[in-house]
Amino acid sequence: MGSFKNLNYGPFRENIRLFLQEFAEKFEDNTVPGWGHHFVSKRKYHLIIPEVDYWKKPLKDNFLDVRTHILYGLIHCNGYGHLICINGVEAASNFLSETDAMNLWDRICSTLCTRKVSVRDEINLRLLYVVGYGQSWYGKWGYKFSHGTFGVRKGKYESAVEYLRSLNLDKIISDFKNKSKGRRIKQIIIKYRGVVDIPLITLSDLLKFMLGFGGRARVQGKTENKVVKSSCQHVLKRRDNEEPISFDALVTSIANSCRWPARRVEHVLKQIVNLLKQNKGDCDGNYGVSRYEMREELRKCVGDTGLIDFVLKSVTCFAIGNYVVRRSVNSSTRRFEFSIQEVLEEAEPDCRWPEERVEHASEVTANILTENSDEENTMPWRELQDKARECLGETQLNDCVEHSMDNPMIRNQSISRTKNPPTKKVELPIQGLIKDAQNDTVECNVAEDALYLYRSVLFGYGDTHRVSLATKAIMVSKYFVKEWCFKERNLDPLIALSCLFLPSFDELETELMRPLSPAVVVVVHPSSTIGELKVVAQAAFMDTYCIMDKFVASQIGGLKKIDENKVVCHSIEPSSPVWVRGSGLDLGTTLRYEDGAQRLTVDCCCGAKFDDGERLATCEVCNVSQHTRCSGIADKEDAPSDFLCSDCVAVSRRK
């Protein structure tokens, strides 16, 4: 098996030759369109990982039309290419998933010094990913918006993405409350809000959470199924596995299970402690800090949100100095909060009962609260005392357990003491009450719920509503591109230069009126002369483009020729383009431009001014092309041979 180690990090056209010597077999090429204004490249390289059934079989003649390959990319010898299709294999672990295939493709392109690669995003339900993550699926590998269709530009696309991501879930519930689908939309939103410990405010928050799961998931609720008898250590002792661990042990544990070093984990934990101390000093009474607030404050002094999230989810209970930091559920908001308590070492437990009896009393209290709470999940304090006295018999033990309650967690239930304003009596509100102690998970058909939101919300508003317009703008934006830059450190002591062909004024006015083809990259020594650079550039152009097969370079420099005896490093900046003039272009060849000799003039009512890949019809009078869809021609219908554009139709009607 070959490797990439023999590549010299030169231009793509050289690297691909070395690559093919080890990995590829040759076959007759066919034409795949793309990068239409480029001169036709002499060679196109098809990089294919066929589907599993054809792994050891020769490719069929129609392989260019097949879209079931695990990976299929095409790169022109000028370094510009296309990712044509990518498909994951779910059956066996020794084959590539879609993510694995993309990682491989990205590594190949980076190693071969590819220039630019385009991709057409045709992933099913791609809108969900864009709204959830703010970018296409290919965006994880650096692919950015190239162009939309039907007149959509970058600014319009980005505004549409941001608008849909910021849709407020409560506003969505309100918009659909009087519609048939409104009830289920509300149920879905409430269900997922009930199983996550971070606020789900916007549609982006919800979809991002949902996309993290598979088709069906048993999602763990926000509270863990265990008994936390009290946050008052002097009355109710915790179980051994709930004892606060030492600060050093927590740092080591987190560092061993993540990619960040221990010193960075330690820094984040100390910032958490400092923020909690500061918040406690500024507050009277409740000084818990929500996970969301903690995350936002940590971002100001840490920056790495990945590290912050990993540390926050790893914290349960730890001791540092005379303080104990805990993560627990707030009984009112039902969200995780971080709190800090100062522990006085001289204080002795003021509980004379054995731990077994205290645990039994806690269990009895939990049962009473579960079985006797009213419809609002509250129970009067006096009623609890009376029922507990009947079950326990000992008034003092009962009072000790009940008075020690300071926002504890009991069997997936958070309990706190509050005073009812109308009655002015102490009550025990129970949040997150679960009658079945074994049912601590929520069954979620995530794929079905996401699909319902996709159809009912993103496509559920009226055609002229802003949501619908934003959805349409994203759906017609399918083309993305990634650009690679040369890594000059890998070329030392050589330098890479971009050489651009500059036609004569006559050629620009009569023959080559389209945008110039991209520069070819050459690698030379800084001490080379301009004359030597001219020879290298001429060879590169001749090797790359069909139209320049007999090209002869006459000078380096655009309007002014650079002396051929000068040294490259003293005459040219490595980051500046090098203009090359010359003659010998084969202007009579049919292999001039990648998209053919005919250049369409596009002027559609949607705003499109170029061929964006959608079906066009050309007016038989003025030769202007317009989208068939914009002209009222259904996609399934053939374009009429006597098509007239909208302007010519208007003119004929006036006559």
JSON list of N, CA and C in Angstrom, two decimals, residues 141-197:
[
{"chain": "A", "resi": 141, "resn": "TRP", "atom": "N", "xyz": [-16.26, 20.81, 6.99]},
{"chain": "A", "resi": 141, "resn": "TRP", "atom": "CA", "xyz": [-14.94, 20.67, 6.35]},
{"chain": "A", "resi": 141, "resn": "TRP", "atom": "C", "xyz": [-14.52, 21.95, 5.62]},
{"chain": "A", "resi": 142, "resn": "GLY", "atom": "N", "xyz": [-15.18, 23.05, 5.90]},
{"chain": "A", "resi": 142, "resn": "GLY", "atom": "CA", "xyz": [-14.75, 24.32, 5.36]},
{"chain": "A", "resi": 142, "resn": "GLY", "atom": "C", "xyz": [-15.39, 24.74, 4.06]},
{"chain": "A", "resi": 143, "resn": "TYR", "atom": "N", "xyz": [-16.45, 24.05, 3.61]},
{"chain": "A", "resi": 143, "resn": "TYR", "atom": "CA", "xyz": [-17.13, 24.44, 2.38]},
{"chain": "A", "resi": 143, "resn": "TYR", "atom": "C", "xyz": [-18.07, 25.61, 2.68]},
{"chain": "A", "resi": 144, "resn": "LYS", "atom": "N", "xyz": [-17.94, 26.67, 1.90]},
{"chain": "A", "resi": 144, "resn": "LYS", "atom": "CA", "xyz": [-18.71, 27.88, 2.12]},
{"chain": "A", "resi": 144, "resn": "LYS", "atom": "C", "xyz": [-19.61, 28.18, 0.92]},
{"chain": "A", "resi": 145, "resn": "PHE", "atom": "N", "xyz": [-20.57, 29.06, 1.16]},
{"chain": "A", "resi": 145, "resn": "PHE", "atom": "CA", "xyz": [-21.54, 29.43, 0.12]},
{"chain": "A", "resi": 145, "resn": "PHE", "atom": "C", "xyz": [-20.81, 29.89, -1.13]},
{"chain": "A", "resi": 146, "resn": "SER", "atom": "N", "xyz": [-21.16, 29.31, -2.26]},
{"chain": "A", "resi": 146, "resn": "SER", "atom": "CA", "xyz": [-20.59, 29.72, -3.55]},
{"chain": "A", "resi": 146, "resn": "SER", "atom": "C", "xyz": [-21.58, 30.58, -4.31]},
{"chain": "A", "resi": 147, "resn": "HIS", "atom": "N", "xyz": [-22.72, 30.01, -4.64]},
{"chain": "A", "resi": 147, "resn": "HIS", "atom": "CA", "xyz": [-23.78, 30.79, -5.27]},
{"chain": "A", "resi": 147, "resn": "HIS", "atom": "C", "xyz": [-25.10, 30.05, -5.13]},
{"chain": "A", "resi": 148, "resn": "GLY", "atom": "N", "xyz": [-26.16, 30.82, -5.11]},
{"chain": "A", "resi": 148, "resn": "GLY", "atom": "CA", "xyz": [-27.49, 30.24, -5.09]},
{"chain": "A", "resi": 148, "resn": "GLY", "atom": "C", "xyz": [-28.05, 30.20, -6.49]},
{"chain": "A", "resi": 149, "resn": "THR", "atom": "N", "xyz": [-29.24, 29.72, -6.58]},
{"chain": "A", "resi": 149, "resn": "THR", "atom": "CA", "xyz": [-29.95, 29.73, -7.86]},
{"chain": "A", "resi": 149, "resn": "THR", "atom": "C", "xyz": [-31.13, 30.68, -7.74]},
{"chain": "A", "resi": 150, "resn": "PHE", "atom": "N", "xyz": [-31.73, 31.00, -8.90]},
{"chain": "A", "resi": 150, "resn": "PHE", "atom": "CA", "xyz": [-32.89, 31.89, -8.94]},
{"chain": "A", "resi": 150, "resn": "PHE", "atom": "C", "xyz": [-32.59, 33.24, -8.28]},
{"chain": "A", "resi": 151, "resn": "GLY", "atom": "N", "xyz": [-31.37, 33.72, -8.48]},
{"chain": "A", "resi": 151, "resn": "GLY", "atom": "CA", "xyz": [-31.04, 35.08, -8.04]},
{"chain": "A", "resi": 151, "resn": "GLY", "atom": "C", "xyz": [-30.65, 35.23, -6.59]},
{"chain": "A", "resi": 152, "resn": "VAL", "atom": "N", "xyz": [-30.48, 34.16, -5.83]},
{"chain": "A", "resi": 152, "resn": "VAL", "atom": "CA", "xyz": [-30.10, 34.26, -4.42]},
{"chain": "A", "resi": 152, "resn": "VAL", "atom": "C", "xyz": [-28.61, 34.53, -4.31]},
{"chain": "A", "resi": 153, "resn": "ARG", "atom": "N", "xyz": [-28.24, 35.60, -3.60]},
{"chain": "A", "resi": 153, "resn": "ARG", "atom": "CA", "xyz": [-26.85, 35.96, -3.38]},
{"chain": "A", "resi": 153, "resn": "ARG", "atom": "C", "xyz": [-26.45, 35.60, -1.95]},
{"chain": "A", "resi": 154, "resn": "LYS", "atom": "N", "xyz": [-25.17, 35.76, -1.67]},
{"chain": "A", "resi": 154, "resn": "LYS", "atom": "CA", "xyz": [-24.63, 35.37, -0.37]},
{"chain": "A", "resi": 154, "resn": "LYS", "atom": "C", "xyz": [-25.32, 36.08, 0.79]},
{"chain": "A", "resi": 155, "resn": "GLY", "atom": "N", "xyz": [-25.52, 37.40, 0.65]},
{"chain": "A", "resi": 155, "resn": "GLY", "atom": "CA", "xyz": [-26.15, 38.16, 1.73]},
{"chain": "A", "resi": 155, "resn": "GLY", "atom": "C", "xyz": [-27.55, 37.68, 2.04]},
{"chain": "A", "resi": 156, "resn": "LYS", "atom": "N", "xyz": [-28.32, 37.40, 0.99]},
{"chain": "A", "resi": 156, "resn": "LYS", "atom": "CA", "xyz": [-29.69, 36.92, 1.18]},
{"chain": "A", "resi": 156, "resn": "LYS", "atom": "C", "xyz": [-29.69, 35.55, 1.83]},
{"chain": "A", "resi": 157, "resn": "TYR", "atom": "N", "xyz": [-28.76, 34.69, 1.44]},
{"chain": "A", "resi": 157, "resn": "TYR", "atom": "CA", "xyz": [-28.67, 33.35, 2.02]},
{"chain": "A", "resi": 157, "resn": "TYR", "atom": "C", "xyz": [-28.34, 33.43, 3.51]},
{"chain": "A", "resi": 158, "resn": "GLU", "atom": "N", "xyz": [-27.34, 34.23, 3.86]},
{"chain": "A", "resi": 158, "resn": "GLU", "atom": "CA", "xyz": [-26.92, 34.33, 5.25]},
{"chain": "A", "resi": 158, "resn": "GLU", "atom": "C", "xyz": [-28.03, 34.93, 6.12]},
{"chain": "A", "resi": 159, "resn": "SER", "atom": "N", "xyz": [-28.73, 35.93, 5.59]},
{"chain": "A", "resi": 159, "resn": "SER", "atom": "CA", "xyz": [-29.84, 36.53, 6.34]},
{"chain": "A", "resi": 159, "resn": "SER", "atom": "C", "xyz": [-30.96, 35.51, 6.57]},
{"chain": "A", "resi": 160, "resn": "ALA", "atom": "N", "xyz": [-31.23, 34.69, 5.56]},
{"chain": "A", "resi": 160, "resn": "ALA", "atom": "CA", "xyz": [-32.27, 33.66, 5.70]},
{"chain": "A", "resi": 160, "resn": "ALA", "atom": "C", "xyz": [-31.89, 32.64, 6.76]},
{"chain": "A", "resi": 161, "resn": "VAL", "atom": "N", "xyz": [-30.63, 32.21, 6.76]},
{"chain": "A", "resi": 161, "resn": "VAL", "atom": "CA", "xyz": [-30.17, 31.24, 7.75]},
{"chain": "A", "resi": 161, "resn": "VAL", "atom": "C", "xyz": [-30.30, 31.81, 9.16]},
{"chain": "A", "resi": 162, "resn": "GLU", "atom": "N", "xyz": [-29.83, 33.03, 9.34]},
{"chain": "A", "resi": 162, "resn": "GLU", "atom": "CA", "xyz": [-29.87, 33.64, 10.67]},
{"chain": "A", "resi": 162, "resn": "GLU", "atom": "C", "xyz": [-31.30, 33.84, 11.15]},
{"chain": "A", "resi": 163, "resn": "TYR", "atom": "N", "xyz": [-32.19, 34.21, 10.24]},
{"chain": "A", "resi": 163, "resn": "TYR", "atom": "CA", "xyz": [-33.58, 34.43, 10.64]},
{"chain": "A", "resi": 163, "resn": "TYR", "atom": "C", "xyz": [-34.24, 33.14, 11.11]},
{"chain": "A", "resi": 164, "resn": "LEU", "atom": "N", "xyz": [-34.08, 32.06, 10.35]},
{"chain": "A", "resi": 164, "resn": "LEU", "atom": "CA", "xyz": [-34.70, 30.79, 10.75]},
{"chain": "A", "resi": 164, "resn": "LEU", "atom": "C", "xyz": [-34.09, 30.25, 12.03]},
{"chain": "A", "resi": 165, "resn": "ARG", "atom": "N", "xyz": [-32.80, 30.43, 12.20]},
{"chain": "A", "resi": 165, "resn": "ARG", "atom": "CA", "xyz": [-32.15, 29.94, 13.43]},
{"chain": "A", "resi": 165, "resn": "ARG", "atom": "C", "xyz": [-32.66, 30.68, 14.67]},
{"chain": "A", "resi": 166, "resn": "SER", "atom": "N", "xyz": [-33.04, 31.93, 14.49]},
{"chain": "A", "resi": 166, "resn": "SER", "atom": "CA", "xyz": [-33.44, 32.74, 15.64]},
{"chain": "A", "resi": 166, "resn": "SER", "atom": "C", "xyz": [-34.93, 32.67, 15.95]},
{"chain": "A", "resi": 167, "resn": "LEU", "atom": "N", "xyz": [-35.69, 31.87, 15.20]},
{"chain": "A", "resi": 167, "resn": "LEU", "atom": "CA", "xyz": [-37.13, 31.76, 15.47]},
{"chain": "A", "resi": 167, "resn": "LEU", "atom": "C", "xyz": [-37.37, 31.29, 16.90]},
{"chain": "A", "resi": 168, "resn": "ASN", "atom": "N", "xyz": [-38.14, 32.05, 17.64]},
{"chain": "A", "resi": 168, "resn": "ASN", "atom": "CA", "xyz": [-38.43, 31.73, 19.04]},
{"chain": "A", "resi": 168, "resn": "ASN", "atom": "C", "xyz": [-39.46, 30.60, 19.12]},
{"chain": "A", "resi": 169, "resn": "LEU", "atom": "N", "xyz": [-39.17, 29.59, 19.92]},
{"chain": "A", "resi": 169, "resn": "LEU", "atom": "CA", "xyz": [-40.07, 28.44, 20.03]},
{"chain": "A", "resi": 169, "resn": "LEU", "atom": "C", "xyz": [-41.44, 28.83, 20.59]},
{"chain": "A", "resi": 170, "resn": "ASP", "atom": "N", "xyz": [-41.44, 29.73, 21.56]},
{"chain": "A", "resi": 170, "resn": "ASP", "atom": "CA", "xyz": [-42.73, 30.18, 22.10]},
{"chain": "A", "resi": 170, "resn": "ASP", "atom": "C", "xyz": [-43.53, 30.93, 21.05]},
{"chain": "A", "resi": 171, "resn": "LYS", "atom": "N", "xyz": [-42.85, 31.67, 20.20]},
{"chain": "A", "resi": 171, "resn": "LYS", "atom": "CA", "xyz": [-43.54, 32.38, 19.11]},
{"chain": "A", "resi": 171, "resn": "LYS", "atom": "C", "xyz": [-44.12, 31.37, 18.11]},
{"chain": "A", "resi": 172, "resn": "ILE", "atom": "N", "xyz": [-43.38, 30.29, 17.86]},
{"chain": "A", "resi": 172, "resn": "ILE", "atom": "CA", "xyz": [-43.89, 29.25, 16.95]},
{"chain": "A", "resi": 172, "resn": "ILE", "atom": "C", "xyz": [-45.15, 28.62, 17.54]},
{"chain": "A", "resi": 173, "resn": "ILE", "atom": "N", "xyz": [-45.11, 28.32, 18.84]},
{"chain": "A", "resi": 173, "resn": "ILE", "atom": "CA", "xyz": [-46.29, 27.74, 19.49]},
{"chain": "A", "resi": 173, "resn": "ILE", "atom": "C", "xyz": [-47.48, 28.69, 19.35]},
{"chain": "A", "resi": 174, "resn": "SER", "atom": "N", "xyz": [-47.22, 29.98, 19.54]},
{"chain": "A", "resi": 174, "resn": "SER", "atom": "CA", "xyz": [-48.30, 30.97, 19.43]},
{"chain": "A", "resi": 174, "resn": "SER", "atom": "C", "xyz": [-48.83, 31.06, 18.00]},
{"chain": "A", "resi": 175, "resn": "ASP", "atom": "N", "xyz": [-47.93, 31.00, 17.00]},
{"chain": "A", "resi": 175, "resn": "ASP", "atom": "CA", "xyz": [-48.35, 31.12, 15.61]},
{"chain": "A", "resi": 175, "resn": "ASP", "atom": "C", "xyz": [-49.27, 29.98, 15.18]},
{"chain": "A", "resi": 176, "resn": "PHE", "atom": "N", "xyz": [-49.07, 28.79, 15.76]},
{"chain": "A", "resi": 176, "resn": "PHE", "atom": "CA", "xyz": [-49.83, 27.61, 15.31]},
{"chain": "A", "resi": 176, "resn": "PHE", "atom": "C", "xyz": [-50.88, 27.16, 16.33]},
{"chain": "A", "resi": 177, "resn": "LYS", "atom": "N", "xyz": [-51.14, 27.97, 17.38]},
{"chain": "A", "resi": 177, "resn": "LYS", "atom": "CA", "xyz": [-52.03, 27.51, 18.44]},
{"chain": "A", "resi": 177, "resn": "LYS", "atom": "C", "xyz": [-53.46, 27.28, 17.96]},
{"chain": "A", "resi": 178, "resn": "ASN", "atom": "N", "xyz": [-53.89, 27.98, 16.93]},
{"chain": "A", "resi": 178, "resn": "ASN", "atom": "CA", "xyz": [-55.25, 27.83, 16.42]},
{"chain": "A", "resi": 178, "resn": "ASN", "atom": "C", "xyz": [-55.32, 26.98, 15.17]},
{"chain": "A", "resi": 179, "resn": "LYS", "atom": "N", "xyz": [-54.25, 26.26, 14.87]},
{"chain": "A", "resi": 179, "resn": "LYS", "atom": "CA", "xyz": [-54.22, 25.41, 13.69]},
{"chain": "A", "resi": 179, "resn": "LYS", "atom": "C", "xyz": [-54.17, 23.95, 14.12]},
{"chain": "A", "resi": 180, "resn": "SER", "atom": "N", "xyz": [-54.55, 23.07, 13.22]},
{"chain": "A", "resi": 180, "resn": "SER", "atom": "CA", "xyz": [-54.66, 21.64, 13.55]},
{"chain": "A", "resi": 180, "resn": "SER", "atom": "C", "xyz": [-53.32, 21.05, 13.98]},
{"chain": "A", "resi": 181, "resn": "LYS", "atom": "N", "xyz": [-52.23, 21.51, 13.40]},
{"chain": "A", "resi": 181, "resn": "LYS", "atom": "CA", "xyz": [-50.91, 20.96, 13.73]},
{"chain": "A", "resi": 181, "resn": "LYS", "atom": "C", "xyz": [-50.30, 21.61, 14.96]},
{"chain": "A", "resi": 182, "resn": "GLY", "atom": "N", "xyz": [-50.93, 22.66, 15.49]},
{"chain": "A", "resi": 182, "resn": "GLY", "atom": "CA", "xyz": [-50.36, 23.40, 16.60]},
{"chain": "A", "resi": 182, "resn": "GLY", "atom": "C", "xyz": [-50.17, 22.58, 17.85]},
{"chain": "A", "resi": 183, "resn": "ARG", "atom": "N", "xyz": [-51.12, 21.68, 18.13]},
{"chain": "A", "resi": 183, "resn": "ARG", "atom": "CA", "xyz": [-51.04, 20.90, 19.36]},
{"chain": "A", "resi": 183, "resn": "ARG", "atom": "C", "xyz": [-49.82, 20.00, 19.37]},
{"chain": "A", "resi": 184, "resn": "ARG", "atom": "N", "xyz": [-49.57, 19.32, 18.24]},
{"chain": "A", "resi": 184, "resn": "ARG", "atom": "CA", "xyz": [-48.41, 18.42, 18.22]},
{"chain": "A", "resi": 184, "resn": "ARG", "atom": "C", "xyz": [-47.10, 19.20, 18.23]},
{"chain": "A", "resi": 185, "resn": "ILE", "atom": "N", "xyz": [-47.06, 20.34, 17.55]},
{"chain": "A", "resi": 185, "resn": "ILE", "atom": "CA", "xyz": [-45.85, 21.16, 17.59]},
{"chain": "A", "resi": 185, "resn": "ILE", "atom": "C", "xyz": [-45.53, 21.55, 19.03]},
{"chain": "A", "resi": 186, "resn": "LYS", "atom": "N", "xyz": [-46.54, 21.96, 19.76]},
{"chain": "A", "resi": 186, "resn": "LYS", "atom": "CA", "xyz": [-46.34, 22.33, 21.16]},
{"chain": "A", "resi": 186, "resn": "LYS", "atom": "C", "xyz": [-45.87, 21.14, 21.98]},
{"chain": "A", "resi": 187, "resn": "GLN", "atom": "N", "xyz": [-46.46, 19.96, 21.75]},
{"chain": "A", "resi": 187, "resn": "GLN", "atom": "CA", "xyz": [-46.06, 18.76, 22.49]},
{"chain": "A", "resi": 187, "resn": "GLN", "atom": "C", "xyz": [-44.59, 18.41, 22.24]},
{"chain": "A", "resi": 188, "resn": "ILE", "atom": "N", "xyz": [-44.17, 18.52, 20.99]},
{"chain": "A", "resi": 188, "resn": "ILE", "atom": "CA", "xyz": [-42.78, 18.20, 20.65]},
{"chain": "A", "resi": 188, "resn": "ILE", "atom": "C", "xyz": [-41.83, 19.15, 21.36]},
{"chain": "A", "resi": 189, "resn": "ILE", "atom": "N", "xyz": [-42.14, 20.44, 21.32]},
{"chain": "A", "resi": 189, "resn": "ILE", "atom": "CA", "xyz": [-41.25, 21.43, 21.95]},
{"chain": "A", "resi": 189, "resn": "ILE", "atom": "C", "xyz": [-41.18, 21.20, 23.45]},
{"chain": "A", "resi": 190, "resn": "ILE", "atom": "N", "xyz": [-42.33, 20.99, 24.09]},
{"chain": "A", "resi": 190, "resn": "ILE", "atom": "CA", "xyz": [-42.35, 20.78, 25.54]},
{"chain": "A", "resi": 190, "resn": "ILE", "atom": "C", "xyz": [-41.62, 19.49, 25.91]},
{"chain": "A", "resi": 191, "resn": "LYS", "atom": "N", "xyz": [-41.78, 18.45, 25.10]},
{"chain": "A", "resi": 191, "resn": "LYS", "atom": "CA", "xyz": [-41.13, 17.17, 25.39]},
{"chain": "A", "resi": 191, "resn": "LYS", "atom": "C", "xyz": [-39.62, 17.31, 25.45]},
{"chain": "A", "resi": 192, "resn": "TYR", "atom": "N", "xyz": [-39.05, 17.99, 24.45]},
{"chain": "A", "resi": 192, "resn": "TYR", "atom": "CA", "xyz": [-37.58, 18.09, 24.43]},
{"chain": "A", "resi": 192, "resn": "TYR", "atom": "C", "xyz": [-37.06, 19.11, 25.43]},
{"chain": "A", "resi": 193, "resn": "ARG", "atom": "N", "xyz": [-37.88, 20.09, 25.73]},
{"chain": "A", "resi": 193, "resn": "ARG", "atom": "CA", "xyz": [-37.48, 21.00, 26.81]},
{"chain": "A", "resi": 193, "resn": "ARG", "atom": "C", "xyz": [-37.41, 20.28, 28.14]},
{"chain": "A", "resi": 194, "resn": "GLY", "atom": "N", "xyz": [-38.18, 19.22, 28.26]},
{"chain": "A", "resi": 194, "resn": "GLY", "atom": "CA", "xyz": [-38.22, 18.49, 29.52]},
{"chain": "A", "resi": 194, "resn": "GLY", "atom": "C", "xyz": [-37.09, 17.50, 29.71]},
{"chain": "A", "resi": 195, "resn": "VAL", "atom": "N", "xyz": [-36.25, 17.28, 28.68]},
{"chain": "A", "resi": 195, "resn": "VAL", "atom": "CA", "xyz": [-35.20, 16.27, 28.82]},
{"chain": "A", "resi": 195, "resn": "VAL", "atom": "C", "xyz": [-33.81, 16.85, 28.63]},
{"chain": "A", "resi": 196, "resn": "VAL", "atom": "N", "xyz": [-33.69, 18.16, 28.62]},
{"chain": "A", "resi": 196, "resn": "VAL", "atom": "CA", "xyz": [-32.38, 18.78, 28.41]},
{"chain": "A", "resi": 196, "resn": "VAL", "atom": "C", "xyz": [-32.15, 19.82, 29.50]},
{"chain": "A", "resi": 197, "resn": "ASP", "atom": "N", "xyz": [-30.91, 19.92, 29.95]},
{"chain": "A", "resi": 197, "resn": "ASP", "atom": "CA", "xyz": [-30.60, 20.80, 31.07]},
{"chain": "A", "resi": 197, "resn": "ASP", "atom": "C", "xyz": [-30.13, 22.19, 30.62]}
]
